[in-house]
Amino acid sequence: MTKDRKPILQTLTAPEFDGYIAHIHHRSPLDILDALREPGDRITAPTSGKWGYYKSSLLLSSDGRSNGLLLYENLAQRELVRVELLGYRAPTQVPALRRQFKHTCIEVHSRVDCDEPNAFDVWLAALQPIIAHRKLTTTFITGGTGRSLYIGSRNSRARALLYEKGLTDKARHLGRPNWTRLELRVKPDDPESRRQYADLSPLEVWGATRWSREIAALFGEPNLLPRPPHRKWQQSALDEKLDNLVRFYGRSLEQLATRHGGWWPVGPDLLRRLTNQRNS
């Protein structure tokens, strides 16, 4: 089934961003929300933050909807900013963010929509062979806001969600009961993959896992390249420790190189310090 190039439904949309979380090093964090502002938007006054951030601000549209969350003044890294874009503006906000700010991607959501009778059941039947073959964890939820199927565990780097979007509280007033959404949520977990995901298109995001590529074949994209959201197996434990060293002490190393007038004396200087520490 997954080799078929013909989409399983007629009204499927092309993949689009549905959410995006990024880390940015920036001295003027509110400039980030200002760059994403549209006419009528406002930026809220700073309030308390979370995830190790002292402050937060929201980008609100004129009707009060949140179109971006900014977390800043990180307790460990002063200039590290976290931007969360979740909602209907994500397809335009993510490209704008990427054009203007160098960043790493912490989480990305890519969605595929359709609007035709029995769409949820068609998707459900098509997904079952993949779920069974890959032995994927699933959670099925029913209720007054429609049916939802989670594919993958809560702690997985990649997790899919199929749900009846038109029956949710936020969309019920639109009168589109057949509106169904399938989205993939990916959380790259190391610096290399986070940099890679900061450049991937909404379609390329579906290359995250073998099973997500098999799902992509169901909506007509059977030839996606693998885009693993984790460090390749060749990466050694030593490399990981050195990456962490540079992440936390890179600025100090740069200052040391400036003091010496170049990088070549840095190694002997560190060796001297290490020797002194061991002999003390």
Short mmCIF file of C-alpha atoms in Angstrom, two decimals, residues 44-171:
data_model
loop_
_atom_site.label_atom_id
_atom_site.label_comp_id
_atom_site.label_asym_id
_atom_site.label_seq_id
_atom_site.Cartn_x
_atom_site.Cartn_y
_atom_site.Cartn_z
CA THR A 44 1.93 41.84 25.66
CA ALA A 45 3.91 43.25 28.55
CA PRO A 46 6.45 40.83 30.05
CA THR A 47 5.15 38.29 32.55
CA SER A 48 6.76 35.33 34.30
CA GLY A 49 8.21 32.63 32.07
CA LYS A 50 8.82 28.88 32.23
CA TRP A 51 11.32 26.22 31.04
CA GLY A 52 14.15 28.08 32.78
CA TYR A 53 13.18 31.52 31.41
CA TYR A 54 12.52 34.50 33.63
CA LYS A 55 10.17 36.40 31.28
CA SER A 56 7.59 35.75 28.56
CA SER A 57 5.51 37.79 26.11
CA LEU A 58 2.73 36.93 23.69
CA LEU A 59 1.96 38.09 20.17
CA LEU A 60 -1.81 38.62 20.09
CA SER A 61 -4.04 39.34 17.10
CA SER A 62 -6.81 41.94 17.30
CA ASP A 63 -9.35 39.23 18.24
CA GLY A 64 -7.21 38.05 21.14
CA ARG A 65 -5.79 34.90 19.57
CA SER A 66 -2.22 33.99 20.44
CA ASN A 67 0.09 33.93 17.44
CA GLY A 68 3.41 33.43 19.18
CA LEU A 69 5.00 32.94 22.57
CA LEU A 70 8.40 34.39 23.41
CA LEU A 71 10.42 33.15 26.40
CA TYR A 72 13.54 35.13 27.25
CA GLU A 73 16.11 36.00 29.90
CA ASN A 74 17.24 32.41 30.27
CA LEU A 75 18.61 31.71 33.72
CA ALA A 76 21.64 29.84 32.34
CA GLN A 77 22.27 31.66 29.04
CA ARG A 78 21.14 35.29 29.17
CA GLU A 79 20.73 35.79 25.40
CA LEU A 80 19.06 32.46 24.64
CA VAL A 81 15.46 33.01 23.47
CA ARG A 82 12.75 30.41 22.91
CA VAL A 83 10.05 31.14 20.32
CA GLU A 84 6.88 29.04 20.08
CA LEU A 85 4.68 29.42 16.99
CA LEU A 86 1.55 27.28 17.24
CA GLY A 87 -1.58 27.92 15.21
CA TYR A 88 -3.07 29.04 11.96
CA ARG A 89 -0.30 31.54 11.13
CA ALA A 90 2.51 28.99 11.36
CA PRO A 91 2.69 28.43 7.55
CA THR A 92 3.69 32.08 7.04
CA GLN A 93 5.42 32.76 10.36
CA VAL A 94 7.96 29.95 10.11
CA PRO A 95 9.42 31.12 6.76
CA ALA A 96 9.54 34.69 8.09
CA LEU A 97 11.37 33.56 11.21
CA ARG A 98 13.83 31.52 9.15
CA ARG A 99 14.62 34.41 6.80
CA GLN A 100 15.45 36.82 9.59
CA PHE A 101 16.93 34.84 12.48
CA LYS A 102 19.58 32.17 12.69
CA HIS A 103 18.25 29.49 15.02
CA THR A 104 17.93 25.82 15.87
CA CYS A 105 14.65 23.92 15.68
CA ILE A 106 13.48 22.30 18.93
CA GLU A 107 10.13 21.03 17.66
CA VAL A 108 8.22 21.17 14.38
CA HIS A 109 4.70 20.13 13.35
CA SER A 110 3.74 19.39 9.74
CA ARG A 111 0.08 18.92 8.83
CA VAL A 112 -1.95 17.45 5.97
CA ASP A 113 -5.67 18.34 5.82
CA CYS A 114 -8.64 16.97 3.91
CA ASP A 115 -12.35 17.73 3.86
CA GLU A 116 -14.52 14.93 2.53
CA PRO A 117 -16.97 12.39 4.00
CA ASN A 118 -15.48 9.52 6.04
CA ALA A 119 -11.97 10.98 5.76
CA PHE A 120 -11.09 10.00 9.33
CA ASP A 121 -12.16 6.39 8.77
CA VAL A 122 -10.28 6.18 5.46
CA TRP A 123 -7.12 7.41 7.16
CA LEU A 124 -7.66 5.09 10.10
CA ALA A 125 -7.92 2.02 7.87
CA ALA A 126 -4.88 3.00 5.80
CA LEU A 127 -2.72 3.59 8.88
CA GLN A 128 -3.47 0.26 10.57
CA PRO A 129 -1.02 -1.86 8.49
CA ILE A 130 1.82 0.60 9.22
CA ILE A 131 0.96 0.68 12.92
CA ALA A 132 0.88 -3.11 13.10
CA HIS A 133 4.02 -3.69 11.02
CA ARG A 134 6.11 -1.16 12.95
CA LYS A 135 4.56 -2.14 16.29
CA LEU A 136 3.77 1.48 17.08
CA THR A 137 2.17 2.62 20.32
CA THR A 138 -1.26 4.20 19.78
CA THR A 139 -3.78 6.09 21.88
CA PHE A 140 -7.36 6.48 20.67
CA ILE A 141 -9.57 9.21 22.15
CA THR A 142 -13.27 9.82 21.56
CA GLY A 143 -15.54 12.53 22.89
CA GLY A 144 -17.62 15.56 22.11
CA THR A 145 -14.76 17.22 20.22
CA GLY A 146 -14.34 14.35 17.76
CA ARG A 147 -12.04 11.35 17.50
CA SER A 148 -8.26 11.48 17.82
CA LEU A 149 -5.56 8.88 17.23
CA TYR A 150 -2.02 9.39 18.53
CA ILE A 151 0.68 7.30 16.85
CA GLY A 152 3.91 6.87 18.79
CA SER A 153 4.60 7.23 22.48
CA ARG A 154 4.43 10.54 24.31
CA ASN A 155 8.23 10.57 24.73
CA SER A 156 9.07 9.68 21.12
CA ARG A 157 11.13 12.02 18.96
CA ALA A 158 8.40 11.69 16.31
CA ARG A 159 4.68 11.35 17.00
CA ALA A 160 1.70 11.58 14.64
CA LEU A 161 -1.82 12.75 15.39
CA LEU A 162 -4.95 12.08 13.32
CA TYR A 163 -8.03 13.95 14.45
CA GLU A 164 -11.38 15.37 13.37
CA LYS A 165 -10.36 19.00 13.21
CA GLY A 166 -13.81 20.22 12.18
CA LEU A 167 -15.37 18.93 15.41
CA THR A 168 -12.96 20.65 17.80
CA ASP A 169 -14.16 23.58 19.89
CA LYS A 170 -12.12 26.08 17.88
CA ALA A 171 -13.42 24.92 14.49
#
